[in-house]
XYZ file of C-alpha atoms in Angstrom:
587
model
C 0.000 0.000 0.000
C 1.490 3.403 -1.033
C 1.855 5.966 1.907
C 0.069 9.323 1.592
C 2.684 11.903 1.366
C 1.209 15.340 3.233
C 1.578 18.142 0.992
C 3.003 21.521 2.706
C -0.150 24.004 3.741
C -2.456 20.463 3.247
C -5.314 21.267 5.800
C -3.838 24.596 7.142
C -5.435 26.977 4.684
C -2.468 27.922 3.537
C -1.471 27.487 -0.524
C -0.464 24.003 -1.995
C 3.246 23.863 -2.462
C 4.994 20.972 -4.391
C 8.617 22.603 -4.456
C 10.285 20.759 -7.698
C 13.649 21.318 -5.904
C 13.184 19.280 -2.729
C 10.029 16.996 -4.105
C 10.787 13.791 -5.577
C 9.600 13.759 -9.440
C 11.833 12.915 -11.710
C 12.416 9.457 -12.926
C 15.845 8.129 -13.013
C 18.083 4.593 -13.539
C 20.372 4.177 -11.522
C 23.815 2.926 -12.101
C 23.430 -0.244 -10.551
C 20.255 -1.041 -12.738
C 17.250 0.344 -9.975
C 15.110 2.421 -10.711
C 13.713 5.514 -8.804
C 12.277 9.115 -7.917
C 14.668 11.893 -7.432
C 13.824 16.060 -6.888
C 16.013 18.454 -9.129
C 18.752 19.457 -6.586
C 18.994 15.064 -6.174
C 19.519 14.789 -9.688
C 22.408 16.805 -10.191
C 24.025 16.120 -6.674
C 24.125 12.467 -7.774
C 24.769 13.168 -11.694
C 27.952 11.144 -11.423
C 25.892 7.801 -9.447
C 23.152 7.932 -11.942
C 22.987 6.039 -15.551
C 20.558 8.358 -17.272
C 17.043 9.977 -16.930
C 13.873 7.890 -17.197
C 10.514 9.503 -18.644
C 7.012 7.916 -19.334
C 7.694 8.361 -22.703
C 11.091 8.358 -24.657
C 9.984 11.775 -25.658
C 9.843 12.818 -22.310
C 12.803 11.644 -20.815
C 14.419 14.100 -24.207
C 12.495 17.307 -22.460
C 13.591 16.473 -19.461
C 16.972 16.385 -20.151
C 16.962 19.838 -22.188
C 15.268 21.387 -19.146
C 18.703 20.142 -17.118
C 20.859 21.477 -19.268
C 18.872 24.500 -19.751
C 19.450 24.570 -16.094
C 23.505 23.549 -16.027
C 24.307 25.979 -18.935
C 22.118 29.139 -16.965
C 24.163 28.184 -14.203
C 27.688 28.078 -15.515
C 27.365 30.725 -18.202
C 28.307 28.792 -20.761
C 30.619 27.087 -20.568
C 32.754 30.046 -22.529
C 34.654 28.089 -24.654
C 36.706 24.716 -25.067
C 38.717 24.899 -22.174
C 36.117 26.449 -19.681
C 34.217 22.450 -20.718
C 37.206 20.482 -20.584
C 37.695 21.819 -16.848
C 34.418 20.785 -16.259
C 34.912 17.488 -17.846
C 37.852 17.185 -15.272
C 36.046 18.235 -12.147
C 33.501 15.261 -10.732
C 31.761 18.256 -8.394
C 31.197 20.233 -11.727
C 27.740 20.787 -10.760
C 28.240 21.999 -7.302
C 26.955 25.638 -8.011
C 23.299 24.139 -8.986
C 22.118 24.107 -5.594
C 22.372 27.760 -5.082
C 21.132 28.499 -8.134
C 18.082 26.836 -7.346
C 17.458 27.875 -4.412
C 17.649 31.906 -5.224
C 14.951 30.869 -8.070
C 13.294 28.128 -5.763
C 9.884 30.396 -6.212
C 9.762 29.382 -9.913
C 10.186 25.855 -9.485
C 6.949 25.583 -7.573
C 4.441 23.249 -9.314
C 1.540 24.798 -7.192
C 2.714 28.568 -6.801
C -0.284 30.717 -6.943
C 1.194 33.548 -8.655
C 4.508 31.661 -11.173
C 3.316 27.873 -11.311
C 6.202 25.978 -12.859
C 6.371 26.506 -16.731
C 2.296 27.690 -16.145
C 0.254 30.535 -16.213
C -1.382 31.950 -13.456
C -5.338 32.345 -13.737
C -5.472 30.601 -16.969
C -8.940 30.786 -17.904
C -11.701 29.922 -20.920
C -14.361 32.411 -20.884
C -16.931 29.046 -19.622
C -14.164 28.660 -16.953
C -13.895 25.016 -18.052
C -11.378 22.591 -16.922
C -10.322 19.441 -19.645
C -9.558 15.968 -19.056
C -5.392 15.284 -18.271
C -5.729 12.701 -21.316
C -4.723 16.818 -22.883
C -1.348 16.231 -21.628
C -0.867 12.898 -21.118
C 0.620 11.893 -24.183
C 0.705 7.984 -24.047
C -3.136 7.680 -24.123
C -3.674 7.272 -28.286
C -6.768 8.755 -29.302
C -9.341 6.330 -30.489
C -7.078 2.931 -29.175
C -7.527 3.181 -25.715
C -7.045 -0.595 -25.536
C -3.186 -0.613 -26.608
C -2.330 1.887 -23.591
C -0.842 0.650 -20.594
C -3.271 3.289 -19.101
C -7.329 3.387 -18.664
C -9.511 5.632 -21.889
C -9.039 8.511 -19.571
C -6.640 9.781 -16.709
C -9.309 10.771 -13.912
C -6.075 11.874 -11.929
C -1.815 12.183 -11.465
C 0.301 12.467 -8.900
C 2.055 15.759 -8.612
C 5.468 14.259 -9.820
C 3.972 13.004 -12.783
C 1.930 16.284 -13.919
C 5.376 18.030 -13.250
C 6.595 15.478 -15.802
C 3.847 16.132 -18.675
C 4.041 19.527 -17.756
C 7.482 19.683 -19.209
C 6.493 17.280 -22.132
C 3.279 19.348 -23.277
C 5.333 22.533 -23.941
C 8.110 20.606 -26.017
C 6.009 17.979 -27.786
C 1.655 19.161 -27.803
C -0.186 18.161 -30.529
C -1.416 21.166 -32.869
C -5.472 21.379 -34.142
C -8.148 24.003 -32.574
C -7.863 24.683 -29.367
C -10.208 26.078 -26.850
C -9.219 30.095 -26.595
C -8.083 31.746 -23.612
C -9.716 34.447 -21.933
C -7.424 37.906 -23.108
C -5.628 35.977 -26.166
C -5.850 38.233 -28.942
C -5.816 35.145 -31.249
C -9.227 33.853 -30.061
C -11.706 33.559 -32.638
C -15.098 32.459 -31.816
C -13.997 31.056 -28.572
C -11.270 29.064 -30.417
C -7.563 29.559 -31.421
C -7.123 27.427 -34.806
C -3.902 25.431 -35.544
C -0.855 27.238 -34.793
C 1.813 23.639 -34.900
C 2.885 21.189 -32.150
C 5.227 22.105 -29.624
C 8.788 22.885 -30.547
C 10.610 19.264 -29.968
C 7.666 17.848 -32.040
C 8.849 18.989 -34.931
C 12.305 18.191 -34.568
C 14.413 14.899 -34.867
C 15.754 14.678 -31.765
C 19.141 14.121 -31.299
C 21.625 13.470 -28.086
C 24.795 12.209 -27.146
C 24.158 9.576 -24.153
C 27.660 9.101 -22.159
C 28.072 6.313 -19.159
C 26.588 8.362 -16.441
C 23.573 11.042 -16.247
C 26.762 13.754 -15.530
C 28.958 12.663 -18.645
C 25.197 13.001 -20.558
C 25.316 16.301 -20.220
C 28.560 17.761 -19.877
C 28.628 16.088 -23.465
C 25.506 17.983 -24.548
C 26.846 20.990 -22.962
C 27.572 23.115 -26.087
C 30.390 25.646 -25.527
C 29.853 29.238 -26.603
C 32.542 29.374 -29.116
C 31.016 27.073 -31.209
C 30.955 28.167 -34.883
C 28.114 26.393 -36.506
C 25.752 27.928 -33.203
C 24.999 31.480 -32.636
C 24.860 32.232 -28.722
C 23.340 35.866 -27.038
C 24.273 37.667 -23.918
C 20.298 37.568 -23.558
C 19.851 33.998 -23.512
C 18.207 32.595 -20.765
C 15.477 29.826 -20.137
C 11.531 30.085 -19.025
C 11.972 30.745 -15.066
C 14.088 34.058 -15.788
C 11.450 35.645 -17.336
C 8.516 37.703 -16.389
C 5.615 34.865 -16.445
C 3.720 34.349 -19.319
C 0.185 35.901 -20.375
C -2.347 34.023 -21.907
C -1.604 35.154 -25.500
C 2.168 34.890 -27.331
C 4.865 37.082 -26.359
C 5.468 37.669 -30.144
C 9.138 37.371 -29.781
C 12.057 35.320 -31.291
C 13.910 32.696 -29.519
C 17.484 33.970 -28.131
C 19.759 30.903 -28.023
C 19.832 27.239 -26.131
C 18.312 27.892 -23.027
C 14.985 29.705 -24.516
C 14.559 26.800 -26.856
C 15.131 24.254 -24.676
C 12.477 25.842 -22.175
C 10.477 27.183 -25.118
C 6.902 28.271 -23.541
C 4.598 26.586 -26.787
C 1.496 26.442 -24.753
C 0.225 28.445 -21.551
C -1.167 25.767 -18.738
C -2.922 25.571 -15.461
C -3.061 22.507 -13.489
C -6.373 21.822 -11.423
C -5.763 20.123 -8.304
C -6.745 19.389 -4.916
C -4.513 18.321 -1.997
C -4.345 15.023 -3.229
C -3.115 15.259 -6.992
C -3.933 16.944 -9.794
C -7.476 16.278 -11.754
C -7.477 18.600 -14.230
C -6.003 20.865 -16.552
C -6.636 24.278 -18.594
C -4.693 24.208 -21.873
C -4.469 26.889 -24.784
C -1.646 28.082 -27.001
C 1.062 29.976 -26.336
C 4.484 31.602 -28.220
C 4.255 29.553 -32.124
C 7.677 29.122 -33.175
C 8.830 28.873 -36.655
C 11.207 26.115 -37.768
C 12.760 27.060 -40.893
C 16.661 28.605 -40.459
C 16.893 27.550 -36.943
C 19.788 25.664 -37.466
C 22.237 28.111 -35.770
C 19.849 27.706 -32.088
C 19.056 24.356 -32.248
C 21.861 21.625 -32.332
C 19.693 18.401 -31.118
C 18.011 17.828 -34.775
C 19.238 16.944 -38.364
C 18.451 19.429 -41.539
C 17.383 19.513 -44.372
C 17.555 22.078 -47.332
C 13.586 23.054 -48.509
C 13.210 23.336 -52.592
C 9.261 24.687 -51.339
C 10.024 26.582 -48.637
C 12.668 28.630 -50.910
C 10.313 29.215 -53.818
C 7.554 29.917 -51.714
C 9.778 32.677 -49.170
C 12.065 33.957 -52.698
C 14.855 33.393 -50.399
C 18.264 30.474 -50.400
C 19.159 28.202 -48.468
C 15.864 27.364 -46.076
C 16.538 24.497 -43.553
C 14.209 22.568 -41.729
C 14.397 20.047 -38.922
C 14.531 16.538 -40.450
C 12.279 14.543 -38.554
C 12.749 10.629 -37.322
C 10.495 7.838 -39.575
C 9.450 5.517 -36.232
C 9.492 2.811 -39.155
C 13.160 3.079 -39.908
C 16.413 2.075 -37.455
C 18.959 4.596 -36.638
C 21.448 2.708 -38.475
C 19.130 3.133 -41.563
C 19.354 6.831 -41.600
C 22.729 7.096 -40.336
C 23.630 9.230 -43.408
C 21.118 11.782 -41.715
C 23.737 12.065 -38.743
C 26.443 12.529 -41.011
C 25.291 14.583 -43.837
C 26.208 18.629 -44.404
C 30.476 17.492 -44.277
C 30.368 14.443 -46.970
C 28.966 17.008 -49.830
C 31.592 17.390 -52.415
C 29.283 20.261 -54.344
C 29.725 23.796 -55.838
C 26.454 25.014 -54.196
C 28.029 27.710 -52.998
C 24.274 28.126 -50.559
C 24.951 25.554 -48.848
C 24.613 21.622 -48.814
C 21.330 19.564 -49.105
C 21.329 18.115 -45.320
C 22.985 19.403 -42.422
C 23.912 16.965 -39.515
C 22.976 17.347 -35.631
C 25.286 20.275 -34.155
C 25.397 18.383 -31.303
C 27.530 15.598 -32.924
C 30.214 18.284 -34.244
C 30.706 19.410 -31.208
C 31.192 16.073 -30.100
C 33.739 15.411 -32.986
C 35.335 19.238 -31.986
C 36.149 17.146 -28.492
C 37.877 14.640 -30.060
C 40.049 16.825 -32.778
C 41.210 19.146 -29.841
C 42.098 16.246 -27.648
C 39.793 16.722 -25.159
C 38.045 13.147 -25.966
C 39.998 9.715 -26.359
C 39.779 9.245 -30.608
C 38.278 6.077 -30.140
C 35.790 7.599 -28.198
C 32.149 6.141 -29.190
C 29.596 7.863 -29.889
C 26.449 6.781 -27.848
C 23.492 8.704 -30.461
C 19.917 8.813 -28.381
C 16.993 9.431 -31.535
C 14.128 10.156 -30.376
C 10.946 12.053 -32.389
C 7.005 12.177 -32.810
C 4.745 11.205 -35.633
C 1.526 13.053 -35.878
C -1.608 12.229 -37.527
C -4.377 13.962 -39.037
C -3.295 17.420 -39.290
C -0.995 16.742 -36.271
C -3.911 17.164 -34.077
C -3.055 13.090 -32.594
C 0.183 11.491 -31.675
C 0.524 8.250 -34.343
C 3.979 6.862 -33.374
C 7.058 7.390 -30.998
C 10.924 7.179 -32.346
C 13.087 6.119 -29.890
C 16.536 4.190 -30.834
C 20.432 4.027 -30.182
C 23.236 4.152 -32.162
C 26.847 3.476 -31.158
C 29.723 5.106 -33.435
C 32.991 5.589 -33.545
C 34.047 9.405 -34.065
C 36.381 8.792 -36.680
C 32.977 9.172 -38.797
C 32.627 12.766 -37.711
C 36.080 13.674 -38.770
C 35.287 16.584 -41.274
C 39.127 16.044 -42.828
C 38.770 12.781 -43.727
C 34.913 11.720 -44.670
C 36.461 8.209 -45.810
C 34.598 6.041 -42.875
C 31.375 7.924 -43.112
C 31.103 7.776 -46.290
C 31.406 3.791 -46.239
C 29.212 3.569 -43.178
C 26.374 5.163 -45.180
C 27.119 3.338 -48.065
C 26.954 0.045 -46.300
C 23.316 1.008 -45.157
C 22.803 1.880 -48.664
C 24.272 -2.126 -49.338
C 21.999 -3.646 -46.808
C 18.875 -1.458 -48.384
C 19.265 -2.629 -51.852
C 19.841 -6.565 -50.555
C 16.542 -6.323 -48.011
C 14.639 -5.197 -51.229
C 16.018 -7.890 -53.395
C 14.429 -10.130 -50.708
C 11.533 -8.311 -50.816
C 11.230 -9.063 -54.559
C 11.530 -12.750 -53.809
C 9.076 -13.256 -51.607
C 6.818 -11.167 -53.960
C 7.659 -13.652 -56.950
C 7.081 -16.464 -55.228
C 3.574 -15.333 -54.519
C 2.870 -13.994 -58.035
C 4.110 -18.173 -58.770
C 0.852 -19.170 -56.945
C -1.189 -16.095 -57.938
C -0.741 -15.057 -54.279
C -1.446 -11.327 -52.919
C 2.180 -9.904 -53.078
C 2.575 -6.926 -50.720
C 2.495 -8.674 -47.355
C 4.663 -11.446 -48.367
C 6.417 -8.615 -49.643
C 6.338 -6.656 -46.278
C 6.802 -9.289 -44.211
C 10.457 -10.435 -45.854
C 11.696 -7.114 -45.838
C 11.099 -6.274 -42.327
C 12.512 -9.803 -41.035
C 15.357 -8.929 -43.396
C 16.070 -6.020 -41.847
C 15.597 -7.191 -38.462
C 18.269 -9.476 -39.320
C 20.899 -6.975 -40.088
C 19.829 -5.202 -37.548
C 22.545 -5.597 -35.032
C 25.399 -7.403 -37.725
C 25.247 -3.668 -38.996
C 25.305 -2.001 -35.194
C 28.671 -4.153 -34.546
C 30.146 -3.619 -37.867
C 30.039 0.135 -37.233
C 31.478 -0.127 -33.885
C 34.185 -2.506 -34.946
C 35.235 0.367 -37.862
C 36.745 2.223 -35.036
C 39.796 -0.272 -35.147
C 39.547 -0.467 -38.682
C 42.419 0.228 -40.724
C 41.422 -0.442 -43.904
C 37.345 1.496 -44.612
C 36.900 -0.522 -48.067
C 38.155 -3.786 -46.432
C 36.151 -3.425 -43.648
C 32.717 -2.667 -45.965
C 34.001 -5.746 -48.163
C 33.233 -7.519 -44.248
C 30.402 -6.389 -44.691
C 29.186 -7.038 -47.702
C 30.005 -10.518 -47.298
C 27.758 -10.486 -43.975
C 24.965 -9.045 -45.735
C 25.380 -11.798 -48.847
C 25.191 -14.464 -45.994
C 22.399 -13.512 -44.129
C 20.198 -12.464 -47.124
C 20.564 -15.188 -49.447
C 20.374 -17.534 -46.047
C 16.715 -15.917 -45.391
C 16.009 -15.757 -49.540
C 16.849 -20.030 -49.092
C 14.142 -19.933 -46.831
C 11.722 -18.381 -48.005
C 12.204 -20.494 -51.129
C 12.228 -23.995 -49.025
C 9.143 -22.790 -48.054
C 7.523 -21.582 -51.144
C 5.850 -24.873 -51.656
C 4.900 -27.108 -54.565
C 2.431 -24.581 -56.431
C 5.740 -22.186 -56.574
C 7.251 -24.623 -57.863
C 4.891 -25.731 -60.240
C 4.501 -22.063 -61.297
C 1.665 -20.140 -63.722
C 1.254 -18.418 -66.470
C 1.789 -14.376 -65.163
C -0.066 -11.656 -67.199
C 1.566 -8.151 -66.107
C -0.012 -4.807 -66.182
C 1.329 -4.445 -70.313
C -0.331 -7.604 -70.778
C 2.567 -9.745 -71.493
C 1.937 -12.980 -70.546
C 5.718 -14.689 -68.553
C 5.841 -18.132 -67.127
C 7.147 -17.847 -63.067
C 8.023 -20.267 -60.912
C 10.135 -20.603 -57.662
C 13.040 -21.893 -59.730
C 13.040 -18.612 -61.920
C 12.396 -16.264 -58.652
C 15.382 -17.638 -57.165
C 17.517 -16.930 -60.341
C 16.718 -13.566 -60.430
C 16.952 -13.159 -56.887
C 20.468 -13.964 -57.021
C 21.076 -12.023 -59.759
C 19.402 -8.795 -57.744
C 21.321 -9.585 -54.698
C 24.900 -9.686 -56.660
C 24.199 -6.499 -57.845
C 22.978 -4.674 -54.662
C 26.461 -5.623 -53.165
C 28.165 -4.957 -56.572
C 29.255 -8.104 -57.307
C 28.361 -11.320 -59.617
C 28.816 -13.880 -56.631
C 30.283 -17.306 -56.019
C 28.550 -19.557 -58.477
C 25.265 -21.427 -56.906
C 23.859 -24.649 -57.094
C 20.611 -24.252 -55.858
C 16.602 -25.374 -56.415
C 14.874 -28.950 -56.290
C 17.296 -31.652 -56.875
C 20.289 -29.439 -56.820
C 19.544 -27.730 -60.101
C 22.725 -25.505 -61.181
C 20.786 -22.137 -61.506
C 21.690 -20.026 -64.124
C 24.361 -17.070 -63.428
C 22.942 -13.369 -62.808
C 23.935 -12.481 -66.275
C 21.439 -15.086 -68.063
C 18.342 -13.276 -66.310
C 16.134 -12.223 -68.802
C 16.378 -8.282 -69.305
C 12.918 -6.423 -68.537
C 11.572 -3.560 -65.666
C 13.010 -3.658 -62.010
C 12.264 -4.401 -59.426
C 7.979 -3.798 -60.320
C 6.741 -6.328 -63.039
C 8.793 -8.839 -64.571
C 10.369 -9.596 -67.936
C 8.865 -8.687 -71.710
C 9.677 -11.790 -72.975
C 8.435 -15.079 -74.884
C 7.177 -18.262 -72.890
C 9.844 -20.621 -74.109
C 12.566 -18.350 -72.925
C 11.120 -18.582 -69.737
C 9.938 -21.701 -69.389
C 11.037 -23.545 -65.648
C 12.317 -26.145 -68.109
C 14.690 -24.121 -69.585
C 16.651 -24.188 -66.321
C 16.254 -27.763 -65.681
């Protein structure tokens, strides 16, 4: 049975106080493997004993830790430059000066202040004086599947440590749509404010360096000010140095890291009683474009906007390049090492631009400040939204370890390999896609989830091959040797699952039927034929012809790559006569 916890001024009269700096609400893992609760002056007292932050979400344990180090960099000024971190790096009581700091703002960091609620507004009201259901900021109930949430349809109530959790989370990652209007919000049109975009982290693809303990996290996410690519201002400073927010927008541009990272998206008011909080008032608050953003916010990929140019008459225009939940890291690794591989004359700059975050990183290495076969622990983590963003449709969350010699901007050798080697395991995963869709077409079969399904266990199965591959290139003399490794891994494990598949097609694959294609040609298929020009398709997604295979029923020498007969890839299959087609052919 949990034990009630009284709440300061609980049954006095006096206010409800849930002090953020002394009140256990943040979720952490401890190094040991434990979980547990810890206030903010805990967390960074034990930064060193913890492994990392914990969240109800992946997306919230990534607001959570920009509100830290929107904390640690208010707190150190910086750090000024290189050597100001590196002293840091060096000192295990680095965060010593947090607990005064939060104590002179210790007013701020009250969840239940009556006059500067924590990241709230004060007297938030809708002209009905209504109060919503929490499911407004409770992110992991999906709308319309109540049934695949770990929680009930609707959240009838939270603890105070877990509102101060989705409080954070609602400002960085709230859906967009019409919202109810605020009473005094200039933007309120017939009692609602229309769609004005999710919350600033929604629309980025998050991006952090994890190290082995919650203080190595973010002293390695704690940009220095002399960092080129980032533009930093004297005026810079996060949400709870600020005169508390209205309910309309402030109208004003972002100033650097610690506005963003404590960027005020919506203006909230918890509902609560002395026992929790059952409520919530929720409206819109400072819209933030993302275009050109690149030089304030280092924890997302770019990428250069052909519309967005033609439409503003104005070159280049980035924009955050968001996470697909459907694809691995390791799949859009190039993403994380894009802007230095361009070899262009685009004088406006490249196409993609990768995470600032990671060339600082790679800065820590180049100036010695970071073993060079230090590995890079990458933390991904983003939002899909659906139907007009109004819903959350899918979290991102994944790792990826690399070495830093891919971040070297003087030699792009190993990145270039490691994306290319993604690029290798792409083409082979859709070769087995093909096969699997042949062999269905050979028992006039529906294609696309056979289809599906053998791409997605094919990728599954490179999966972590690729993941120690890339780690291993750190001790890798040789880049091209080391992809040839690879290659050969990939021809293994592909043609082992495109065997399979084909052991399993059955005897109507094998048998075969007469295939009429969308031109109307008319091609005999069987499984003996899909395997030939599966082999053929895999050779030449790795670049090579391949040893020589016996294969098929009755081990049937199949016929080399080159012998496949010519016609569209990899939709329909060959223009050609029946005879030259023909199972028997290949008997």
């Amino acid at each position: 049975m949990t034990q009630k916890t009284e709440l300061p001024g609980a049954g006095t009269g006096e206010a409800l106080s849930f002090d953020l700096i002394s009140r256990r609400w943040i979720q952490v893992l401890r190094s040991d493997g434990s979980q547990d609760e810890l206030s903010l002056g805990q967390v960074f007292a034990r930064a060193g004993e913890l492994r990392r932050v914990l969240g109800d979400l992946a997306t919230q344990e990534f607001a959570v830790v920009r509100l830290l180090l929107a904390i640690a960099h208010d707190v150190l000024d910086g750090p000024g430059d290189i050597e100001e971190w590196a002293e840091l790096w060096g000192d295990p009581d680095c965060f010593a000066p947090v607990q005064a700091y939060l104590e002179e703002h210790r007013e701020r960091f009250d969840l239940l202040h009556p006059v500067t609620p924590f990241l709230q507004t004060s007297g938030l009201r809708t002209a009905k004086d209504e109060v919503f259901s929490l499911n407004r900021i409770v992110a992991d109930v999906p709308a319309g599947e109540p049934f695949f949430s770990a929680r009930l349809p609707d959240v009838d109530r939270l603890t105070f440590a877990e509102a101060a959790r989705w409080i954070v989370h609602v400002h960085a990652y709230d859906t967009s749509g019409i919202k109810t209007g605020m009473v005094d919000d200039d933007r309120v049109k017939g009692g609602k404010v229309y769609p004005l975009g999710t919350g600033w982290a929604g629309g980025l693809g998050g991006v952090f360096v994890e190290g082995d303990t919650l203080r190595e996290t973010l002293l390695l996410n704690l940009v220095a000010a002399d960092t080129e690519e980032l533009g930093f201002s004297p005026d810079d400073r996060p949400a709870w140095r600020r005169e508390p927010c209205g309910p309309g927008s402030d109208g004003r541009s972002a100033t650097g890291l610690r506005d963003l990272y404590t960027w005020q998206s919506r203006r909230v008011r918890l509902h609560h009683d002395a026992d929790g909080v059952d409520g919530v008032v929720l409206g819109y608050g400072d819209p933030l474009a993302w275009r050109n953003m690149h030089r304030l916010e280092p924890m997302t990929p770019w990428r250069r906007s052909p519309a967005q140019e033609k439409k503003l008459g104005q070159s280049p225009v980035y924009l955050p390049l968001e996470h697909d939940p459907a694809r691995s890291a390791w799949r859009g690794i190039a993403a994380l090492l894009a802007d230095r591989l361009e070899e262009t004359g685009n004088a406006e700059g490249p196409s993609r631009l990768r995470p600032r975050i990671l060339e600082w990183v790679a800065r820590l290495v180049t100036e010695g400040h970071l073993s060079r076969h230090f590995l890079v622990r990458t933390r991904v983590t983003g939002v899909r939204y659906g139907t007009q963003q109004s819903v959350v449709d899918e979290v991102a969350d994944d790792r990826l370890v690399m070495p830093v010699v891919l971040l070297h901007a003087q030699d792009p050798t190993y990145a270039h390999q490691a994306i290319s080697a993604a690029e290798d395991a792409d083409r082979a995963v859709r070769a087995l896609g093909d096969l699997a869709a042949d062999l269905a077409r050979a028992t006039g079969a529906e294609e696309e989830g056979p289809k599906s399904a053998a791409r997605a266990e094919g990728f599954d199965a490179l999966d972590h091959p690729y993941r120690g591959w890339l780690s291993a290139m750190a001790e890798a003399c040789d880049p091209f040797g080391h992809r040839d490794t690879w290659h050969r891994q990939v021809r293994e494990t592909v043609g082992r699952l495109g065997d399979r598949l084909i052991a399993a097609a059955g005897d109507a694959a094998w048998e075969g039927r007469i295939h009429t294609d969308t031109k109307g040609g008319s091609h005999w298929l069987n499984a003996g034929l899909a395997d030939v020009w599966f082999r053929g398709r895999l050779a030449r997604a790795l670049g090579d012809s391949g040893p020589p295979r016996t294969g098929g029923r009755g081990g049937a020498a199949a016929a080399p790559a080159d012998d496949r007969p010519p016609g569209p890839e990899p939709t329909g299959l060959p223009e050609t006569d029946l005879a030259a087609t023909d199972p028997e052919v290949y008997a």
